[in-house]
Coordinates of C-alpha atoms (C1' of nucleotides) in Angstrom, one line a residue:
Chain A
M12 CA 11.3 -25.0 -34.0
G13 CA 12.0 -28.9 -35.0
A14 CA 9.7 -31.5 -34.1
H15 CA 6.8 -29.1 -32.8
S16 CA 6.9 -27.1 -35.5
G17 CA 3.3 -26.1 -36.1
R18 CA 1.8 -26.7 -32.8
H19 CA 1.8 -24.6 -29.9
V20 CA 4.9 -24.8 -27.3
T21 CA 3.4 -26.2 -24.1
M22 CA 5.0 -26.4 -20.7
H23 CA 5.9 -30.4 -22.1
D24 CA 8.3 -28.9 -24.7
V25 CA 9.9 -26.4 -22.3
A26 CA 10.3 -29.3 -19.7
S27 CA 12.2 -32.0 -21.7
S28 CA 14.6 -28.9 -23.4
A29 CA 15.3 -27.6 -19.6
G30 CA 15.7 -31.4 -18.6
V31 CA 13.6 -31.1 -15.9
S32 CA 9.4 -32.2 -15.6
V33 CA 6.5 -30.3 -16.3
S34 CA 5.7 -29.8 -12.9
T35 CA 8.2 -28.3 -12.0
V36 CA 8.1 -25.8 -15.0
S37 CA 4.6 -25.1 -13.7
L38 CA 6.6 -24.3 -9.7
V39 CA 8.7 -22.1 -11.8
L40 CA 6.4 -19.9 -13.2
Q41 CA 4.8 -19.8 -9.8
D42 CA 7.8 -18.5 -8.5
S43 CA 7.7 -21.7 -6.1
Q44 CA 10.0 -21.3 -3.0
L45 CA 10.4 -25.4 -3.5
I46 CA 12.7 -25.0 -6.4
S47 CA 16.5 -23.9 -6.4
L48 CA 17.5 -21.0 -8.4
A49 CA 19.8 -22.8 -10.4
T50 CA 16.9 -24.7 -11.7
K51 CA 14.2 -22.2 -12.5
T52 CA 17.2 -20.2 -14.7
R53 CA 17.5 -23.2 -16.7
V54 CA 13.7 -23.3 -16.8
R55 CA 13.3 -19.5 -17.6
R56 CA 16.3 -20.0 -20.4
A57 CA 14.2 -22.9 -22.3
V58 CA 10.8 -20.7 -21.7
E59 CA 13.1 -17.5 -23.7
E60 CA 14.2 -20.0 -26.5
L61 CA 11.3 -22.0 -27.3
G62 CA 9.1 -18.6 -27.2
Y63 CA 7.0 -20.5 -24.2
V64 CA 3.6 -18.8 -23.7
Y65 CA 1.4 -19.4 -21.0
N66 CA -1.7 -20.7 -22.0
R67 CA -4.0 -19.4 -19.3
S68 CA -7.2 -21.3 -20.6
A69 CA -5.3 -24.5 -19.7
A70 CA -5.1 -23.1 -16.5
Q71 CA -8.4 -21.9 -16.3
L72 CA -9.5 -25.2 -17.2
R73 CA -8.2 -26.8 -14.3
R74 CA -8.2 -24.4 -12.0
H75 CA -11.6 -23.0 -12.4
D76 CA -10.6 -19.6 -12.0
S77 CA -10.2 -16.6 -15.1
N78 CA -8.8 -13.3 -14.7
A79 CA -10.8 -11.6 -17.3
V80 CA -13.1 -9.1 -15.7
G81 CA -15.7 -8.4 -18.5
V82 CA -16.7 -4.5 -18.3
I83 CA -19.7 -3.5 -20.5
V84 CA -21.0 0.0 -21.2
N85 CA -24.0 1.5 -23.0
D86 CA -21.9 4.4 -24.9
L87 CA -18.6 3.6 -26.1
A88 CA -19.2 6.9 -28.5
N89 CA -18.9 9.1 -25.3
P90 CA -15.3 9.7 -24.5
F91 CA -16.7 9.8 -21.0
F92 CA -16.7 6.0 -21.4
V93 CA -13.5 5.7 -22.7
E94 CA -11.8 8.0 -19.7
V95 CA -13.9 5.5 -17.1
L96 CA -12.5 2.4 -18.6
A97 CA -8.7 3.7 -18.5
G98 CA -9.3 4.1 -14.8
I99 CA -11.1 0.7 -14.3
E100 CA -8.5 -0.5 -16.2
G101 CA -5.2 0.7 -14.6
R102 CA -6.8 -0.3 -11.1
L103 CA -8.0 -3.9 -12.2
M104 CA -4.0 -4.5 -13.9
Q105 CA -2.7 -3.9 -10.5
D106 CA -4.5 -6.7 -9.2
G107 CA -3.4 -9.3 -12.4
F108 CA -7.1 -8.8 -13.8
V109 CA -7.5 -8.1 -17.8
V110 CA -10.7 -6.3 -18.6
L111 CA -12.7 -7.2 -21.7
V112 CA -14.8 -4.4 -23.1
A113 CA -17.9 -4.8 -24.6
N114 CA -20.2 -2.0 -26.0
T115 CA -24.2 -2.1 -26.1
D116 CA -24.8 1.4 -27.8
N117 CA -27.9 1.2 -25.3
S118 CA -29.5 -1.8 -27.2
C119 CA -30.5 -4.5 -23.9
E120 CA -30.7 -6.9 -27.0
R121 CA -27.1 -6.4 -27.7
Q122 CA -27.0 -5.8 -23.1
D123 CA -28.5 -9.9 -23.4
A124 CA -26.1 -10.7 -25.9
V125 CA -22.9 -9.7 -24.5
L126 CA -23.6 -11.0 -20.5
R127 CA -24.5 -14.4 -22.1
S128 CA -21.3 -14.6 -23.9
M129 CA -19.0 -13.0 -20.8
R130 CA -20.2 -15.6 -19.2
E131 CA -19.9 -18.5 -21.7
Q132 CA -16.0 -16.9 -21.4
G133 CA -16.2 -18.0 -17.6
V134 CA -15.3 -14.1 -16.8
A135 CA -14.1 -13.4 -13.0
G136 CA -16.6 -11.1 -12.5
V137 CA -18.5 -8.2 -14.3
M138 CA -18.9 -4.5 -14.1
L139 CA -21.9 -3.0 -16.1
A140 CA -23.2 0.3 -17.2
P141 CA -26.5 -1.1 -18.0
S142 CA -28.2 -0.2 -21.4
Q143 CA -31.3 2.6 -21.3
G144 CA -34.1 1.0 -20.2
T145 CA -32.4 -2.5 -18.9
R146 CA -35.3 -4.6 -17.0
R147 CA -35.3 -5.9 -13.7
Q148 CA -35.0 -9.4 -15.3
A149 CA -31.7 -9.4 -16.8
L150 CA -30.4 -8.3 -13.6
N151 CA -31.6 -11.2 -11.6
D152 CA -30.1 -13.3 -14.6
L153 CA -26.8 -11.8 -13.6
R154 CA -27.8 -12.3 -9.8
S155 CA -27.8 -15.9 -10.4
W156 CA -24.6 -16.2 -11.6
R157 CA -23.6 -16.0 -8.6
T158 CA -20.5 -13.9 -10.0
P159 CA -18.9 -10.6 -8.6
F160 CA -20.4 -7.6 -10.0
V161 CA -21.3 -3.7 -10.1
L162 CA -23.4 -1.4 -11.3
M163 CA -22.3 1.9 -12.8
V164 CA -23.9 4.9 -13.4
R165 CA -27.5 4.0 -13.2
S166 CA -28.5 1.5 -10.1
L167 CA -31.5 0.7 -11.6
G168 CA -33.4 0.9 -8.3
M169 CA -31.8 -2.3 -7.7
G170 CA -31.5 -2.7 -3.5
G171 CA -28.6 -5.4 -2.9
C172 CA -26.2 -4.6 -5.5
D173 CA -22.7 -2.5 -5.1
F174 CA -23.2 0.2 -7.1
A175 CA -20.8 3.3 -8.4
G176 CA -22.5 6.3 -9.6
F177 CA -22.5 10.1 -9.0
E178 CA -24.7 12.8 -7.4
N179 CA -26.3 13.7 -10.1
E180 CA -28.8 16.1 -8.8
M181 CA -26.1 18.3 -7.3
G182 CA -24.4 18.4 -9.8
S183 CA -26.8 20.0 -12.3
Y184 CA -27.8 22.0 -9.3
L185 CA -24.3 24.0 -9.2
A186 CA -24.4 24.1 -13.0
T187 CA -27.7 25.9 -13.1
Q188 CA -26.9 28.2 -9.8
R189 CA -24.0 29.4 -11.6
M190 CA -25.7 30.7 -14.5
L191 CA -28.4 31.9 -11.9
Q192 CA -25.9 33.9 -10.2
A193 CA -25.2 35.6 -13.4
G194 CA -27.7 37.1 -13.5
H195 CA -29.8 34.8 -16.2
R196 CA -33.4 34.0 -16.0
K197 CA -34.5 32.6 -19.2
L198 CA -32.9 28.8 -19.1
A199 CA -33.1 25.6 -20.3
Y200 CA -32.4 22.3 -20.1
L201 CA -31.1 19.9 -22.8
G202 CA -30.9 16.5 -23.2
G203 CA -31.5 13.0 -22.0
L204 CA -33.6 10.4 -22.8
P205 CA -36.1 9.3 -19.3
S206 CA -33.9 7.8 -17.2
E207 CA -33.1 7.5 -13.5
V208 CA -30.1 9.6 -14.0
R209 CA -31.7 12.6 -16.3
N210 CA -34.4 13.0 -13.6
Q211 CA -32.0 12.9 -11.1
R212 CA -29.8 16.1 -13.2
Y213 CA -33.2 17.3 -14.1
R214 CA -34.3 17.4 -10.4
G215 CA -31.0 19.7 -9.6
F216 CA -32.2 21.8 -12.7
L217 CA -35.4 22.7 -11.2
K218 CA -34.3 23.1 -7.9
A219 CA -32.0 25.8 -8.3
L220 CA -34.8 27.5 -10.5
R221 CA -37.4 27.0 -7.4
Q222 CA -34.7 28.3 -5.0
Y223 CA -34.6 31.3 -7.7
E224 CA -38.0 31.7 -8.1
V225 CA -37.8 31.6 -11.4
S226 CA -41.4 31.5 -12.8
R227 CA -42.5 27.8 -14.4
A228 CA -42.8 30.1 -17.8
D229 CA -39.3 31.3 -18.2
H230 CA -37.9 27.8 -18.4
L231 CA -37.8 25.0 -21.3
E232 CA -36.8 21.6 -21.7
H233 CA -35.8 19.1 -24.8
W234 CA -35.4 15.8 -24.4
G235 CA -33.1 13.4 -26.6
A236 CA -30.2 11.3 -27.1
A237 CA -27.5 12.2 -25.5
T238 CA -25.6 13.0 -28.3
R239 CA -23.4 15.4 -30.0
Q240 CA -25.8 15.5 -32.9
F241 CA -29.2 16.1 -30.2
G242 CA -27.2 19.5 -29.0
F243 CA -27.0 20.7 -32.1
D244 CA -29.7 20.5 -33.3
G245 CA -31.4 20.5 -30.0
L246 CA -30.0 23.7 -29.5
H247 CA -31.7 25.1 -33.0
W248 CA -35.4 24.0 -31.7
L249 CA -34.9 25.7 -28.5
L250 CA -33.6 29.2 -30.1
R251 CA -36.8 28.6 -32.3
R252 CA -38.6 28.3 -29.4
Q253 CA -37.6 30.9 -27.2
P254 CA -35.0 33.3 -29.0
G255 CA -34.3 35.2 -26.0
L256 CA -32.8 32.2 -24.3
E257 CA -29.6 33.0 -21.5
G258 CA -28.3 29.8 -20.4
V259 CA -28.4 25.8 -21.3
V260 CA -27.8 23.3 -18.8
C261 CA -26.6 19.9 -20.7
Y262 CA -27.1 16.8 -19.8
N263 CA -23.6 15.4 -20.5
D264 CA -21.0 17.3 -22.3
I265 CA -21.6 15.7 -25.7
V266 CA -25.1 17.2 -25.9
A267 CA -23.3 20.4 -24.6
F268 CA -20.4 19.9 -27.8
G269 CA -23.1 19.7 -30.1
A270 CA -24.8 22.9 -28.4
I271 CA -22.0 25.3 -28.3
A272 CA -21.3 24.4 -32.1
A273 CA -25.2 25.2 -32.8
A274 CA -24.5 28.4 -31.1
S275 CA -21.3 29.3 -33.1
R276 CA -23.1 28.8 -36.4
L277 CA -25.8 30.9 -35.0
G278 CA -23.9 33.7 -34.6
R279 CA -24.3 33.5 -30.9
R280 CA -21.3 33.2 -28.5
P281 CA -21.1 30.6 -25.9
G282 CA -20.7 32.4 -22.6
V283 CA -20.9 36.0 -23.8
D284 CA -24.6 35.4 -25.7
I285 CA -25.6 32.2 -24.5
A286 CA -24.3 30.2 -21.4
V287 CA -23.7 26.8 -21.4
A288 CA -22.8 23.8 -19.0
G289 CA -21.8 20.3 -19.7
F290 CA -21.9 17.6 -17.6
D291 CA -18.6 14.9 -17.0
D292 CA -15.6 17.2 -17.7
I293 CA -14.3 14.9 -19.9
R294 CA -10.6 15.7 -21.4
A295 CA -11.8 17.6 -24.5
A296 CA -14.2 19.9 -22.4
Q297 CA -11.0 21.8 -21.6
H298 CA -9.6 22.3 -25.0
L299 CA -12.9 23.4 -26.6
N300 CA -12.9 26.7 -28.2
P301 CA -14.0 28.1 -26.0
P302 CA -13.3 25.5 -23.0
L303 CA -16.2 24.1 -22.0
T304 CA -17.7 25.0 -18.2
T305 CA -19.0 22.1 -16.5
I306 CA -19.7 19.5 -13.9
S307 CA -16.5 17.4 -12.5
I308 CA -17.1 13.7 -11.6
D309 CA -13.5 12.9 -12.8
P310 CA -14.3 10.1 -15.1
H311 CA -11.0 8.2 -14.7
G312 CA -10.8 8.4 -10.7
F313 CA -14.8 7.5 -10.7
G314 CA -13.5 4.4 -13.0
A315 CA -10.9 3.1 -10.2
A316 CA -13.1 3.7 -7.4
A317 CA -15.6 1.0 -9.4
A318 CA -13.1 -1.4 -9.9
Q319 CA -11.9 -0.8 -6.0
L320 CA -15.9 -2.0 -5.3
W321 CA -15.9 -4.9 -7.8
L322 CA -12.2 -6.2 -6.0
Q323 CA -13.5 -5.9 -2.6
R324 CA -17.0 -7.6 -3.5
R325 CA -14.8 -10.4 -5.1
A326 CA -12.5 -10.4 -2.3
A327 CA -15.6 -10.6 0.3
P328 CA -18.6 -11.9 -1.6
E329 CA -20.8 -12.2 1.7
Q330 CA -20.1 -8.4 2.3
A331 CA -23.1 -6.0 2.8
Q332 CA -23.8 -4.0 -0.5
R333 CA -21.6 -0.8 -1.0
V334 CA -22.1 2.6 -3.1
H335 CA -19.8 4.9 -4.0
L336 CA -21.1 8.1 -4.9
S337 CA -18.8 10.4 -7.1
L338 CA -19.2 14.4 -5.8
P339 CA -19.3 16.8 -8.4
K340 CA -17.6 19.9 -8.9
L341 CA -18.2 22.8 -11.1
V342 CA -15.4 24.0 -13.2
V343 CA -15.9 27.4 -14.4
R344 CA -14.8 27.5 -18.1
R345 CA -15.4 30.0 -20.6
T346 CA -19.2 29.4 -21.6
A347 CA -20.7 29.9 -18.4
Chain B
dT12 C1' -34.1 -43.4 -42.1
dT13 C1' -34.0 -40.4 -38.0
dT14 C1' -32.9 -40.3 -33.2
dG15 C1' -30.6 -41.6 -28.9
dT16 C1' -26.9 -44.0 -25.9
dT17 C1' -22.4 -44.5 -24.4
dG18 C1' -17.7 -44.6 -24.3
dG19 C1' -13.3 -42.6 -25.9
dT20 C1' -10.3 -38.6 -26.7
dG21 C1' -7.7 -33.8 -27.3
dG22 C1' -6.6 -30.0 -25.6
dG23 C1' -2.2 -28.0 -21.3
dA24 C1' -2.1 -27.0 -17.1
dT25 C1' -1.9 -27.9 -11.5
dT26 C1' -1.5 -30.5 -7.7
dG27 C1' -1.0 -34.1 -4.5
dC28 C1' 1.7 -37.7 -4.0
dT29 C1' 6.0 -41.5 -3.8
dG30 C1' 10.4 -42.2 -3.9
dG31 C1' 15.5 -41.3 -4.6
Chain C
dC3 C1' 15.4 -30.4 -3.8
dC4 C1' 13.6 -32.7 -8.0
dA5 C1' 11.6 -36.0 -10.9
dG6 C1' 7.8 -38.3 -12.7
dC7 C1' 3.2 -40.0 -12.4
dA8 C1' -1.5 -39.6 -12.2
dA9 C1' -5.3 -38.0 -11.5
dT10 C1' -8.4 -33.7 -12.1
dC11 C1' -10.8 -29.8 -14.2
dC12 C1' -15.3 -29.4 -18.9
dC13 C1' -16.4 -30.0 -22.8
dA14 C1' -17.0 -30.6 -28.1
dC15 C1' -16.6 -33.9 -31.0
dC16 C1' -16.4 -38.5 -33.2
dA17 C1' -17.5 -43.1 -33.6
dA18 C1' -20.0 -47.3 -33.0
dC19 C1' -24.4 -49.3 -31.9
dA20 C1' -29.0 -49.6 -30.4
dA21 C1' -33.7 -48.6 -31.1
dA22 C1' -37.7 -46.3 -32.7

DNA sequence: TTTGTTGGTGGGATTGCTGG
DNA sequence: CCAGCAATCCCACCAACAAA
């Protein structure tokens, strides 16, 4: 420690220890061609000995840039978003960025606060999975920063923004079709609060029913939060309404998890007495008992694709809007 | 007493420059 | 090839002083 105990070790300390100037230290840290190998080794050894840690915020102060990307998701309690995050982080890390994660729990107030805080941090950009009910104004604010950003999952009907989403309608269409092909006719759609994504998925459900000429009277829907608890309660509700229910198409996997728990509790074997399908294909889906039939959109790959979109936007700010839509795939396991 | 103005300082790294 | 100086980034914070 010596002369500098209690303070941070700075480039200046490294410089005097190695017997060079701070300018040289800076160049060594950037692995500049201008510095001889001998000097580089000397400086690096001093860095090692003093335990010097590069101060990125000082560099940021000087250069007006940051290597932190704000990633804001609306429901971190859903493992789906954790997998998406892993995909994002993996891709951004390759290009030297770090991720600043925030969870809004679907609260617009928290989203506003988090966005403000990201801005205060001076992040290099933002990737946002908007809260339910996000207003246009919030996005216009974001746009006015002139920082690269992409929207994920919900586009909010915003033109001119980069967007990474899924073919929702096709996904639930595939799940519903699977049940219809198995001969089920008394079907229900379970979960989801009014939103663009919910509407698209519901539309896919209806489209399949129409194709198989299932009468309006034969199907049900029950709307609510995309949670395990709602799936659990929701299935009870549906079975009270329609004891002869044959299949449930769920808004997402965790709703399906809840529904399966409820079915088992009520003595209806999932996949035998009642069909259940999810949406997302989170990892836990395959280890459920019985393994969940679901729609895979590869959350990890989706996250990587969204990050790629962000990187491209950052590299080319004036480029026209880009959209990535992940294609859903039906993954047949045991529950449908 | 409250409120406003001005100027200086610290916090570390980056970069252009001169000169040996 | 490199030392070393100087300017620079932004802003919170403080002191000193002035005006209302």
